[in-house]
XYZ file of C-alpha atoms in Angstrom:
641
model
C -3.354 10.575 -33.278
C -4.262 13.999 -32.254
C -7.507 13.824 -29.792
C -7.848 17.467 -29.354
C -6.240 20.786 -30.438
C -7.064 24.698 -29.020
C -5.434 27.019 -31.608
C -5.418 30.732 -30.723
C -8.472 30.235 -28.095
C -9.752 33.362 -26.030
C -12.336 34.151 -23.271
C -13.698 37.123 -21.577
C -16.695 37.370 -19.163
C -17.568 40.700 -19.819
C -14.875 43.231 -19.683
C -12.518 40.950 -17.643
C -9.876 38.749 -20.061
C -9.477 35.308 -18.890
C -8.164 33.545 -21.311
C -6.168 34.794 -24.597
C -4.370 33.139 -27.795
C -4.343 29.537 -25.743
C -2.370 26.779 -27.899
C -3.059 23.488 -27.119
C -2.589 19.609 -28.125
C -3.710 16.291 -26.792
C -2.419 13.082 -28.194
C -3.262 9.300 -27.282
C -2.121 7.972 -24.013
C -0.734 12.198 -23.266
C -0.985 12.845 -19.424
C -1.272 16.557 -19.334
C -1.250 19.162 -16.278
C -2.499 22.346 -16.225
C -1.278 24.453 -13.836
C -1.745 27.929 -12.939
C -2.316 30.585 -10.285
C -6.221 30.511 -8.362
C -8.353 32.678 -10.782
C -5.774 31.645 -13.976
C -8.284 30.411 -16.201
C -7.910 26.614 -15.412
C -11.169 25.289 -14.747
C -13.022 27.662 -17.678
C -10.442 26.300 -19.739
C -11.608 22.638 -18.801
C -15.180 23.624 -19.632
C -14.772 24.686 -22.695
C -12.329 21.759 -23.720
C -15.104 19.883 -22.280
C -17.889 21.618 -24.197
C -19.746 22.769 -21.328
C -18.770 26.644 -21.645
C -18.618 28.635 -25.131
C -15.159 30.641 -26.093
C -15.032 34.098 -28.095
C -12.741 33.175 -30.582
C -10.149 30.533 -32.297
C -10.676 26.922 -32.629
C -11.094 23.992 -30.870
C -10.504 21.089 -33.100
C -11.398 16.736 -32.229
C -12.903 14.202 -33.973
C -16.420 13.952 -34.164
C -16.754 10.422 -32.688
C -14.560 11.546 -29.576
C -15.202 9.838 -26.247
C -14.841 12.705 -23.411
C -15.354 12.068 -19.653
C -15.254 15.696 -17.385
C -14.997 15.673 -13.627
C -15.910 19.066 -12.874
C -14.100 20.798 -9.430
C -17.978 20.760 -7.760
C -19.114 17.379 -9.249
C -21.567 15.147 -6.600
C -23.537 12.214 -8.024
C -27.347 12.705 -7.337
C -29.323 9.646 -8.080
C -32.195 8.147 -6.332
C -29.966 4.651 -7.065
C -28.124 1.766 -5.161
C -24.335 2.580 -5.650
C -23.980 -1.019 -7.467
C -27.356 -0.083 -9.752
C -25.366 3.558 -10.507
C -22.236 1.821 -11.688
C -23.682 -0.847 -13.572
C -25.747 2.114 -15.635
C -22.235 1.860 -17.332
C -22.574 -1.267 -18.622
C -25.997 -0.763 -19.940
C -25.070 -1.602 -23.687
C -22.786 -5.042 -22.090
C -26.431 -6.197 -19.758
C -28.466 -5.784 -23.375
C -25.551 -7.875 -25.282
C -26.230 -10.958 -22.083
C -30.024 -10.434 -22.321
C -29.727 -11.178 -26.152
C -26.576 -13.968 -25.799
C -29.056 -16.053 -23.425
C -32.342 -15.316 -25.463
C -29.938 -17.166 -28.233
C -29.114 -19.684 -26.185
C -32.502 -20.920 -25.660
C -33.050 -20.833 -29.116
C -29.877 -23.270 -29.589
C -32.079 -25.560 -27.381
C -35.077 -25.766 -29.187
C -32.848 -26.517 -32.255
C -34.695 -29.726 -33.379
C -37.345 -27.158 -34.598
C -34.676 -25.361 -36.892
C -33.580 -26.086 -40.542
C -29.799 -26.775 -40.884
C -29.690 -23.607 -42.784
C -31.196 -21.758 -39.679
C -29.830 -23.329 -36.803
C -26.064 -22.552 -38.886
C -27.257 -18.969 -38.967
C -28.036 -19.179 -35.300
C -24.753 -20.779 -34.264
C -22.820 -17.971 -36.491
C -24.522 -14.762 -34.804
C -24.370 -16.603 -31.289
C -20.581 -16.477 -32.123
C -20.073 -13.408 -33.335
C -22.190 -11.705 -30.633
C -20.396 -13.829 -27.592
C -16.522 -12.972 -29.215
C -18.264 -9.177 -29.290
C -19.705 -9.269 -25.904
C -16.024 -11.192 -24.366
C -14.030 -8.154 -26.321
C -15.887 -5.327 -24.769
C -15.494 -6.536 -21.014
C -18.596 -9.172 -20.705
C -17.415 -11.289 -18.628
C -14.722 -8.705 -16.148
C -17.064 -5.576 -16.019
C -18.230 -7.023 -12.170
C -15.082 -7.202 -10.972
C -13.990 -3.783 -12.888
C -16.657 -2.258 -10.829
C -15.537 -4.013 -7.663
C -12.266 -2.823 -8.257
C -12.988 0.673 -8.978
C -15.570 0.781 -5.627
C -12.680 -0.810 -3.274
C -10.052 1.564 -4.664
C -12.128 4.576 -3.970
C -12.732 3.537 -0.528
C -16.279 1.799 -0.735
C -15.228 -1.663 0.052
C -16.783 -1.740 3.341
C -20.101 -0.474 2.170
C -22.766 -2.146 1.599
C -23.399 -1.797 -2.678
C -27.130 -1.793 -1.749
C -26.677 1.441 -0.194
C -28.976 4.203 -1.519
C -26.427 6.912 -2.554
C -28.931 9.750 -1.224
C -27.443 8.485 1.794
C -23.886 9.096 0.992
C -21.935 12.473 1.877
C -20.693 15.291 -0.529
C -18.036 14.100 -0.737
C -18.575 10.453 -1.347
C -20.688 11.352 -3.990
C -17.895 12.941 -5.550
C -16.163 9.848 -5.330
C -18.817 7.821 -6.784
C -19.270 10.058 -9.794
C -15.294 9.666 -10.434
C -15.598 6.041 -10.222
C -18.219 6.079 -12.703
C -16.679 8.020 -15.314
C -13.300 5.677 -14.645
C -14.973 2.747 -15.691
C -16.576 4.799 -18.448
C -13.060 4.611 -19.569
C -13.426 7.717 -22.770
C -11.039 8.138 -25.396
C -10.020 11.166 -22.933
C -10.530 12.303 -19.245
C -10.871 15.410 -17.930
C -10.275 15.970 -13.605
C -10.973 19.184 -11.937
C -9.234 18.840 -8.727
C -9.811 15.036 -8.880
C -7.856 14.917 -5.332
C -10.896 16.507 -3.500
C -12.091 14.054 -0.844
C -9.333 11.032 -1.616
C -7.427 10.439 1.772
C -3.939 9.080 1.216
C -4.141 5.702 0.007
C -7.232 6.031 -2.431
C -4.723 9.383 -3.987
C -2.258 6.545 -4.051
C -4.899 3.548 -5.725
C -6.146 6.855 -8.328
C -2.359 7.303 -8.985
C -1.726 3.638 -10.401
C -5.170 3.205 -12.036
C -4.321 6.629 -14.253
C -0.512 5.094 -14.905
C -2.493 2.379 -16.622
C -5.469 4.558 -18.437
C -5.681 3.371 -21.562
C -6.890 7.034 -22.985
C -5.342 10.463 -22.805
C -5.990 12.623 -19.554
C -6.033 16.115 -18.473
C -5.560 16.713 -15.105
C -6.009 20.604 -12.910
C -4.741 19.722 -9.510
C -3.318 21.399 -6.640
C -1.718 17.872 -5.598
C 1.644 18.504 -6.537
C 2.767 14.674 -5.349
C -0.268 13.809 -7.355
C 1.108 15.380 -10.560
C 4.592 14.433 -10.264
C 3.169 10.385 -10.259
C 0.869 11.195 -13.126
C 1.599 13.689 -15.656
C 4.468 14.290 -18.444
C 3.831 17.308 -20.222
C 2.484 20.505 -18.120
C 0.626 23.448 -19.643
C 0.782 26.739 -17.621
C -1.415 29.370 -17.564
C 0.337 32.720 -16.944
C -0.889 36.154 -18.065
C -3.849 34.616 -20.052
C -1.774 32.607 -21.859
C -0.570 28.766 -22.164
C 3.188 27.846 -22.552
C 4.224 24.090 -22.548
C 6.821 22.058 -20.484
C 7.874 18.761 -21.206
C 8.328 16.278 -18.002
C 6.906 15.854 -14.530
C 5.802 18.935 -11.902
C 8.998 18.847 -10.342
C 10.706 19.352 -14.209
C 8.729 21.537 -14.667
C 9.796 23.582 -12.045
C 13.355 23.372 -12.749
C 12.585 24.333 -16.502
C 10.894 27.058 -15.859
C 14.002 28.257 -13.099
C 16.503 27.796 -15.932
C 13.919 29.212 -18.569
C 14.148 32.784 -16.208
C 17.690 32.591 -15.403
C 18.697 32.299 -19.187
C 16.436 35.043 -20.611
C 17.628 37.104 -17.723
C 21.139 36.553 -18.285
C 20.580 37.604 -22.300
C 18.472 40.497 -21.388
C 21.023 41.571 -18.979
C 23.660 41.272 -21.785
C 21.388 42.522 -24.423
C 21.161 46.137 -22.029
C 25.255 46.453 -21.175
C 25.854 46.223 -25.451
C 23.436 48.181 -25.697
C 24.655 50.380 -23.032
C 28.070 50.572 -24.702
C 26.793 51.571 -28.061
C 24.780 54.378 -26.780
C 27.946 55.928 -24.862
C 30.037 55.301 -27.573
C 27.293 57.506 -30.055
C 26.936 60.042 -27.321
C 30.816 60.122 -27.201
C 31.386 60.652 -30.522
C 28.335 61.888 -33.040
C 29.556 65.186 -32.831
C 33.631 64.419 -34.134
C 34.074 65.230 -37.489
C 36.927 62.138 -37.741
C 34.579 59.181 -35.582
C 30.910 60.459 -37.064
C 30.459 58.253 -39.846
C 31.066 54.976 -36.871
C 28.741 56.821 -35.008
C 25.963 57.122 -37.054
C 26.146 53.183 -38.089
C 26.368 52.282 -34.586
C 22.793 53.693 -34.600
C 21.601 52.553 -37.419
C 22.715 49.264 -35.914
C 21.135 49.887 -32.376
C 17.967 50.950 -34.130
C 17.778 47.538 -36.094
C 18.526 45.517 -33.246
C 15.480 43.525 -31.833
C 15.152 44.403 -28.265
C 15.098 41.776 -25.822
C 12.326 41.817 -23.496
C 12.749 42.328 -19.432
C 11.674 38.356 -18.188
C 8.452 38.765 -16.241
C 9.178 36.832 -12.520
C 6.276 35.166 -11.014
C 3.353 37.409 -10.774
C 2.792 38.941 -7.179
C 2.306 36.197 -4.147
C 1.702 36.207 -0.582
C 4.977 36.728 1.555
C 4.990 36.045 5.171
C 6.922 34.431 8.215
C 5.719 33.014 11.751
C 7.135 34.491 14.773
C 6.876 33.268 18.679
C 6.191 35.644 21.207
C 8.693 33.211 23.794
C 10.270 29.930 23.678
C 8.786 27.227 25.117
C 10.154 24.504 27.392
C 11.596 21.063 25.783
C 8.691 18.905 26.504
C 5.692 20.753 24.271
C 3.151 17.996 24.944
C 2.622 14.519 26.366
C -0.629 12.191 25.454
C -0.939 9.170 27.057
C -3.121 5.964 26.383
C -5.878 8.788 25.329
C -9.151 7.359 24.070
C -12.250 9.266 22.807
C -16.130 8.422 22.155
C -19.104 10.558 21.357
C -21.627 10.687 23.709
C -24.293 8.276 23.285
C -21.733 5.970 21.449
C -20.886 2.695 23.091
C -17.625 2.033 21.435
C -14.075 4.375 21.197
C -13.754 6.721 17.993
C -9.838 6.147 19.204
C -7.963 4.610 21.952
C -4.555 3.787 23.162
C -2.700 7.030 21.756
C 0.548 7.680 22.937
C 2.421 10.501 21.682
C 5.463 12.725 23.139
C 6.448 16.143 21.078
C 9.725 18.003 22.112
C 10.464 21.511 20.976
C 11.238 22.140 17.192
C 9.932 19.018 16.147
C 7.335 18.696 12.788
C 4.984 15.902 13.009
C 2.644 14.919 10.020
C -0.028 13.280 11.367
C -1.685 10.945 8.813
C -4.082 8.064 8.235
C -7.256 6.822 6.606
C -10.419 9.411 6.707
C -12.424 8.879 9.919
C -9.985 7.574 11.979
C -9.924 10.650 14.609
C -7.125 13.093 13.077
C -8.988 16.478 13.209
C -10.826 15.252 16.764
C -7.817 14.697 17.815
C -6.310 18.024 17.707
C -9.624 18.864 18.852
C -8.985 17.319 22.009
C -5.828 18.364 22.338
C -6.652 21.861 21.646
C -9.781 21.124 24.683
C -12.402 21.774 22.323
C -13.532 18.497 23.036
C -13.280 16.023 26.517
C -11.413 12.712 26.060
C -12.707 10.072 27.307
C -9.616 7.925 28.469
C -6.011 9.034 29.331
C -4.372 12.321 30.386
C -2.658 15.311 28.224
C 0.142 17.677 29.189
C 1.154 20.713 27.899
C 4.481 21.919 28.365
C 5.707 24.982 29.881
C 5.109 28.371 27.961
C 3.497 26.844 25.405
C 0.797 28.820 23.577
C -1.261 27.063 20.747
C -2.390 28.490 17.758
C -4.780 26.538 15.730
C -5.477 26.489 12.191
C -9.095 25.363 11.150
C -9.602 23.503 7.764
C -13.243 25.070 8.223
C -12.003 28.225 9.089
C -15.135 28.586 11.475
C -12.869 31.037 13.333
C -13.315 33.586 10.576
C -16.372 35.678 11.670
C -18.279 36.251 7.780
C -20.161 39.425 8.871
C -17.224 41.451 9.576
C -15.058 42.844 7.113
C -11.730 41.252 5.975
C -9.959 44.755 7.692
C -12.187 44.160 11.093
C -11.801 40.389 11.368
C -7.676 41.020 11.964
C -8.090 44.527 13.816
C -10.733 43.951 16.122
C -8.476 41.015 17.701
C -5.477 43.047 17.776
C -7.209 46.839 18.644
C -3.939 47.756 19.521
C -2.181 47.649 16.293
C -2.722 50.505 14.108
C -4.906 50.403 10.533
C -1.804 51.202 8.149
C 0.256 48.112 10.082
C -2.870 45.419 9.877
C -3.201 46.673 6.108
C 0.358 45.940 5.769
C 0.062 42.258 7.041
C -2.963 42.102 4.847
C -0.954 43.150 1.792
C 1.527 40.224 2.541
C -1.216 38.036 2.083
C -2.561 39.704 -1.291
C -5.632 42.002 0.327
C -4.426 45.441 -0.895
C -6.806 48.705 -1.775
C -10.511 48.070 -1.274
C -10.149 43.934 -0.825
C -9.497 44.434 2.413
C -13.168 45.953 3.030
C -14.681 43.264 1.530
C -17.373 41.044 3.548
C -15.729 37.655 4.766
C -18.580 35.848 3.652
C -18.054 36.919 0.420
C -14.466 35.641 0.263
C -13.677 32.523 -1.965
C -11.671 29.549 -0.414
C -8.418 30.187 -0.848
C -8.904 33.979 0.389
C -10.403 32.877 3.375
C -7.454 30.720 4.222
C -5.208 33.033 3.459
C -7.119 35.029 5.913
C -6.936 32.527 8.081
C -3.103 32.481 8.026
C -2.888 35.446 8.690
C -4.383 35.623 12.216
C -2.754 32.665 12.787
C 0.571 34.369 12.009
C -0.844 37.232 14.143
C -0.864 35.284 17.331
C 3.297 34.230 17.034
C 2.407 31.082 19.015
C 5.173 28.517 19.407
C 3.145 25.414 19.146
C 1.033 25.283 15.703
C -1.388 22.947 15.389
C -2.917 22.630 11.391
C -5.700 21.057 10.197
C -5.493 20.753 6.265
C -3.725 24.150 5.947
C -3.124 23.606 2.208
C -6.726 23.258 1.679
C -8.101 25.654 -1.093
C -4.086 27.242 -1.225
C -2.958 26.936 -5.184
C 0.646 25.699 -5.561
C 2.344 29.784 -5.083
C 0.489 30.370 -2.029
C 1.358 26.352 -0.492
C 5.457 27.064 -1.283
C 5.113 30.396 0.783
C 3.413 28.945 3.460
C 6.210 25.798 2.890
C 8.926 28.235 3.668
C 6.879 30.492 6.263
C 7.286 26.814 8.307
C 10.792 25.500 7.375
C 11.539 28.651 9.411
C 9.525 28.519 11.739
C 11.580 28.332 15.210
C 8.838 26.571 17.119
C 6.996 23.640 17.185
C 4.370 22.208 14.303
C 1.548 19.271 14.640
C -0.318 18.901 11.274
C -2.758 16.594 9.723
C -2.470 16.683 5.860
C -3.379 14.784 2.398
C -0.780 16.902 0.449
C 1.802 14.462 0.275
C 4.356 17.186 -1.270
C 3.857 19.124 1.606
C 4.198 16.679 3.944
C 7.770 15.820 2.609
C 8.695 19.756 2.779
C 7.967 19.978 6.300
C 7.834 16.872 8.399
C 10.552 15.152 10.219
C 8.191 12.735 11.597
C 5.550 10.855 10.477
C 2.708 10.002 13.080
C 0.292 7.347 11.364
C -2.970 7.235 13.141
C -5.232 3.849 13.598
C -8.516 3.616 15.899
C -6.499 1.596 18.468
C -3.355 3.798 18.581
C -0.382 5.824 17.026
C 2.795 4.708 15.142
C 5.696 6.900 14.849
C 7.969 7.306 11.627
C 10.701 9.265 12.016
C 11.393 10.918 8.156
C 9.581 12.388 5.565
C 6.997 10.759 4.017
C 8.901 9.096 1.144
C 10.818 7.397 3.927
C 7.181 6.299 5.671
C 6.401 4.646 2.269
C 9.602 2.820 2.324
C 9.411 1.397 5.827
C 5.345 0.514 5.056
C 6.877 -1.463 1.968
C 9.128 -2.979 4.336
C 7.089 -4.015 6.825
C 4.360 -5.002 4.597
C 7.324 -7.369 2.484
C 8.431 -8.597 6.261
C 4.638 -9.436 7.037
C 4.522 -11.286 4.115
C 7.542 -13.585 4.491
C 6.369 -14.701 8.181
C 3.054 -15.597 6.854
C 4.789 -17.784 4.270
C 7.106 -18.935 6.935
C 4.590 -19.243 9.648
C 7.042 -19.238 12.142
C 5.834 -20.312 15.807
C 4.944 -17.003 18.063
C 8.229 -16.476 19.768
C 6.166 -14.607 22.951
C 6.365 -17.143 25.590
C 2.928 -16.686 27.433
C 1.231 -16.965 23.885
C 3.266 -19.954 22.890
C 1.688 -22.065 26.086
C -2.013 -20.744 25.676
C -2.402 -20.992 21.719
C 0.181 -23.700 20.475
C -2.536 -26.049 19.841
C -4.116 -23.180 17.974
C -1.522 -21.781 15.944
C -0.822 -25.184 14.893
C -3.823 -25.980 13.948
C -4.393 -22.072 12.076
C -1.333 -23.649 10.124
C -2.797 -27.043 9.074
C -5.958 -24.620 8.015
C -3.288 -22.116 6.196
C -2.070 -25.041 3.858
C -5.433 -27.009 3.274
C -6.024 -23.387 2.217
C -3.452 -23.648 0.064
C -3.697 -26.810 -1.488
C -7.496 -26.155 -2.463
C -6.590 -23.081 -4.157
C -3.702 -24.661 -6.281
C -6.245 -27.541 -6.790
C -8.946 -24.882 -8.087
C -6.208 -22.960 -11.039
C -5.403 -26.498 -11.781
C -9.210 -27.595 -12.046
C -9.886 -24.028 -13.868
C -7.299 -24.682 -16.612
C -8.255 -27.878 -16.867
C -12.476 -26.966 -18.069
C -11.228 -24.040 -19.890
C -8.776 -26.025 -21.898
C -12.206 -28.290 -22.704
C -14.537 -25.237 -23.668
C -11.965 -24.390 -25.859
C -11.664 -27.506 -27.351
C -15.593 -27.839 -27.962
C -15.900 -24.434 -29.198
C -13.343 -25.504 -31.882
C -15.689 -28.822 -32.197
C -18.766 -26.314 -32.811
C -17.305 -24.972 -35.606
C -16.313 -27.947 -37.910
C -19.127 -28.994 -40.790
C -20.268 -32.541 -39.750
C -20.932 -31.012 -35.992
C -22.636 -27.434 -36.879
C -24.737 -29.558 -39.816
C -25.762 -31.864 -36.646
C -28.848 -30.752 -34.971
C -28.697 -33.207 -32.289
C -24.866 -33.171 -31.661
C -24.742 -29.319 -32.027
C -27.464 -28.999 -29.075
C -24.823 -31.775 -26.702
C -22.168 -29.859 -27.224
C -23.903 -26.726 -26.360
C -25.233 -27.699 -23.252
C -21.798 -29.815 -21.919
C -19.852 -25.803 -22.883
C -22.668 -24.348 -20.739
C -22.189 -26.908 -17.887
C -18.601 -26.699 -18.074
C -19.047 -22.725 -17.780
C -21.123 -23.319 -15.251
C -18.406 -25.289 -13.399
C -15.828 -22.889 -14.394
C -18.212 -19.575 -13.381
C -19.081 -21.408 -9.751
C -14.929 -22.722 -9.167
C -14.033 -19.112 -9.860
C -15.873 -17.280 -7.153
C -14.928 -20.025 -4.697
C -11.088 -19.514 -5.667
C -11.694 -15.766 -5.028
C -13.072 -15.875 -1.806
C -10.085 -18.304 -0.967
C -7.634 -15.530 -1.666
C -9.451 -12.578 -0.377
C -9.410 -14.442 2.907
């Protein structure tokens, strides 16, 4: 079933085309991508699909009783709510469906006041309404919320939580959460990656595998994409063309796409070639005329091939050191850190040693320390425990995710020339021309730069300063995908020394030959990309899990002597534990095997026509539910333990 379709759909603000002739189709269960350059047309494209911005003309065809659900790029959830109260706004048709199931019920228990004819009526609707209210997510849409709050990183807040007391940027995540368990016919993300660190990307990734609707994704997050999508839609020149498979195939069709029409407009021009020279040759010979003249008759019929358009202009650049530093770039040892005023570490126990050339990805869960740790390293802020070297000959240059090195009243010209005075204008236009600031751009305020222009900006000071140690903090931030591979190759060449915290898993895997994950009470060091981190986490996590099932005695001798009593008796504990929760599924199966059979007792003549035996059996299914509702949460809290 077709959801959506855009046939021959333009836009124009003004004078300026954005958007022209755009084909489109969305089917069931499709997981689409739309990619495209910064400034394509992606997001305006997304508003109008999702009705929140007009178009000038062709159609946009969907059903009328279509479900949609739109993240926009800027989305932040303001309500004066709890965060439990905000999700549960979901559910408000599911809390009216209870409200009404138990008013029933307490009708079913004044049933000695009912006719037969009544009460049968009662029994009927209470049946229909509770099969009605089971299908739509009655008795899960708790735990769907729980599940949707602990993948997007909420599980250690309190759900009581006003959310005018959340961040940006965890209101962003709470408005994607709601419109998840919204669950519409189809989704709509704007950069739905904004604000997820690592593992909640990786949580979003396998809750959108299993979306039972169609989604449309715009993402920068090529990892992202390549886990989520099939088809891809880019936006080039105004217009859409589609591509069938993941990112990365989409990539190597388009490659081959270029390389084929070049090769048949290449052959196209030396025939062509040929049959000009061979007209010029011989149009004016009486004998070889009449050839002539049809070989132009034939070169004027032919349908001329067009010259393949590569990829429209992007920024070009490479990193330089002014000298090469000594082996050993920097040492950290057992460093801690705390804010002043606060009692306890932010981190502690980091150890970390960087030789020359080296790539380290440092990674971990948001908060932990990874931008105040560059911080310190960089000495923009005092640690609190522990020493750090810097090698010999090492100069730093730093890349800010805020950019708050960018000065926003000077112009974009000024901000590179009046740190390098020495350079001449034409030369610092040059370098500004690499990075896609040509003609009157470059006088333009900084503050009136968007994102991804003022990291590009950004990059290009830091490419200024040919420093030998690079230290990045989110450098693909605000970058669209032409402007991250440039930068990707800018650093595979790079013949120094690179220390970067990132979320952009893609990149990470370009650049990294070590992984540094990042905990409150220390660093652990991976050395590969990060597919090869995943694998060893899987490992270790698969390892972790045997031992506990093993619970094999400590094999540290100090802590055999001063806890064997204890890890014997965490053992005994382990398989009461166990025991209670195999008792519970058993005791579980058990009741519901008995509703059932009630519920099936309900329904025959003698029982239903029964005042008195209807109302028993009612109120032994409610116990039993009861029972069932209260064995439940206990067997939960077992296993979350």
């Amino acid at each position: 079933m077709i959801l959506m379709q855009l046939n021959g759909l333009s836009k124009s603000f003004g004078a300026e085309e954005i958007l022209s002739n755009i084909k489109l189709e969305i089917k069931e269960n499709d997981r689409i991508a739309i990619v495209g350059r910064n400034g394509a047309g992606k997001s305006t494209l997304l508003k109008i699909m999702a009705n929140q911005l007009s178009y000038d003309e062709g159609e946009l065809i969907k059903p009328k009783d279509l479900t949609l659900g739109y993240l926009s790029q800027h989305m932040s959830l303001e309500s004066g709510k709890t965060i439990w109260d905000e999700m549960l706004e979901v559910f408000t048709s599911l809390l009216e469906q209870e409200k009404q199931l138990r008013t029933l019920e307490k009708q079913m228990e004044q049933s000695s006041n009912l006719s037969e004819e009544a009460y049968e009526k009662l029994l009927k609707n209470y049946d229909r309404m509770q099969v009605n209210f089971q299908s739509n997510g009655g008795y899960t849409y708790e735990s769907d919320i729980k599940a949707v709050l602990t993948g997007l990183n909420f599980q250690d807040y309190d759900y009581e939580t006003p959310i005018t007391d959340l961040s940006g940027g965890q209101k962003t995540r709470l408005a994607l959460g709601k419109l998840l368990l919204q669950k519409p016919q189809l989704l709509i993300l704007d950069e739905p990656t904004n604000h997820l660190d690592i593992e909640t990307l990786s949580w979003l990734e396998g809750y959108l595998a299993s979306y039972p609707g169609a989604v449309v994704i715009v993402s920068h997050d090529r990892y992202f994409l390549d886990k989520t999508v099939s088809i891809v839609y880019e936006i080039s020149r105004h217009k859409t063309k589609k591509y069938h498979g993941s990112y990365s195939k989409y990539l190597e069709l388009k490659a081959q796409e270029y390389e084929q029409d070049l090769k048949a407009f290449e052959k196209q021009q030396t025939e062509i070639k040929k049959m000009e020279d061979f007209i010029q040759r011989n149009i004016v010979r009486a004998s070889t005329t009449k050839r002539a003249q049809s070989r132009r008759k034939q070169l004027e019929k032919m349908e001329r091939i067009d010259k393949p358009l590569g990829d429209e202009s992007s920024a070009s650049f490479s990193f330089q050191i002014n000298r090469r530093s000594g082996n050993d770039v920097l040492k950290i040892n057992d460093l801690g850190f705390r804010y002043d005023g606060e009692n306890e570490n932010l981190f502690s126990n980091i150890n970390v040693h960087v030789n020359r050339g080296e790539r380290i990805a440092l990674v971990g869960p948001n908060g932990v320390g990874k931008t105040t740790l560059l911080k310190v390293i960089l000495g923009n802020l005092k640690h609190s425990s522990g020493n750090i070297q810097i090698g010999t000959n090492v100069q730093i240059g730093y890349y800010d995710q805020e950019q708050a090195n960018l000065s926003s009243s000077k112009s974009v010209l000024n901000e590179l020339w009046d740190e390098y005075p020495t350079v001449n204008e034409k030369d610092i236009r040059t370098i500004l021309g690499n990075f896609l600031f040509s003609g009157d751009d470059v006088l333009k305020p900084v503050q009136a730069l968007s994102g991804g222009e003022k990291a590009r900006l950004a990059l290009a000071k830091l490419m200024m300063q040919k420093a030998n140690l690079l230290i990045l903090d989110e450098p693909t931030n605000h970058l669209d995908i032409d402007s991250k591979e440039v930068l990707e190759a800018a650093l595979i060449d790079f013949p120094g020394t690179i220390i970067f915290v990132s979320h952009d898993r893609y990149f990470i895997n370009k650049i990294t030959d070590q992984v540094a994950e990042m905990n409150r009470d220390g660093i652990t060091v991976y050395l590969g990309d990060y597919d090869y981190y995943l694998e060893k986490k899987a490992e270790e996590a698969e390892h972790q899990r045997l031992e506990q099932e093993a619970m094999p005695v400590q094999k540290n001798e100090p802590d055999k002597k001063r806890s064997y009593k204890e890890e014997k008796q965490l053992q005994s504990q382990l398989r009461k534990k166990q025991r209670r929760i195999t008792e519970l599924e058993e005791t579980i199966e058990k009741l519901e095997l008995k509703i059932a059979e009630l519920e099936e007792e309900m329904t025959k003549p003698e029982v239903f026509q029964d005042h008195e035996k209807s109302f028993e059996l009612n109120e032994e299914i409610n116990q039993l539910k009861q029972e069932t509702e209260n064995l439940m949460e206990e067997w939960t809290i077992l296993q979350e333990e």
